[in-house]
């Protein structure tokens, strides 16, 4: 990703850890931690992570579902901290207590790249 201030070119992976509660078959709330891809800006190492909360709306279709999320996060980097919104959309398949999902997430925080993610969730 490239914007007017920063050139993000590394192709590394980050991770997210979430915990949530499904209030209704079509609505859930989640909170979590994300460790984003480390990169470089003008020869300076840039690291970033965030504490996140979100609301998730789901449309279940048999074992498949479509979903959207909107949330707010506290994004921390060595270049400064910010509170900002993020949103995403995805699809998943539930296989017993395990759900596998593919999601695209967009972050309003300028130093965080938008991302695709593959996730596994455990429901109990």
mmCIF file with all atom_site columns, C-alpha atoms in Angstrom, residues 5-6 27 40 63 77 83 85 95:
data_model
loop_
_atom_site.group_PDB
_atom_site.id
_atom_site.type_symbol
_atom_site.label_atom_id
_atom_site.label_alt_id
_atom_site.label_comp_id
_atom_site.label_asym_id
_atom_site.label_entity_id
_atom_site.label_seq_id
_atom_site.pdbx_PDB_ins_code
_atom_site.Cartn_x
_atom_site.Cartn_y
_atom_site.Cartn_z
_atom_site.occupancy
_atom_site.B_iso_or_equiv
_atom_site.pdbx_formal_charge
_atom_site.auth_seq_id
_atom_site.auth_comp_id
_atom_site.auth_asym_id
_atom_site.auth_atom_id
_atom_site.pdbx_PDB_model_num
ATOM 1 C CA . UNK A 1 5  ? 3.137   9.808   3.698  1.00 0.00 ? 5  UNK A CA 1
ATOM 2 C CA . UNK A 1 6  ? 4.238   6.191   3.825  1.00 0.00 ? 6  UNK A CA 1
ATOM 3 C CA . UNK A 1 27 ? -25.595 -10.329 15.539 1.00 0.00 ? 27 UNK A CA 1
ATOM 4 C CA . UNK A 1 40 ? 9.667   0.519   6.943  1.00 0.00 ? 40 UNK A CA 1
ATOM 5 C CA . UNK A 1 63 ? -23.770 -23.773 6.762  1.00 0.00 ? 63 UNK A CA 1
ATOM 6 C CA . UNK A 1 77 ? 2.687   2.508   16.439 1.00 0.00 ? 77 UNK A CA 1
ATOM 7 C CA . UNK A 1 83 ? -8.232  5.878   17.860 1.00 0.00 ? 83 UNK A CA 1
ATOM 8 C CA . UNK A 1 85 ? -12.749 3.104   12.961 1.00 0.00 ? 85 UNK A CA 1
ATOM 9 C CA . UNK A 1 95 ? -18.237 -27.144 10.174 1.00 0.00 ? 95 UNK A CA 1
#
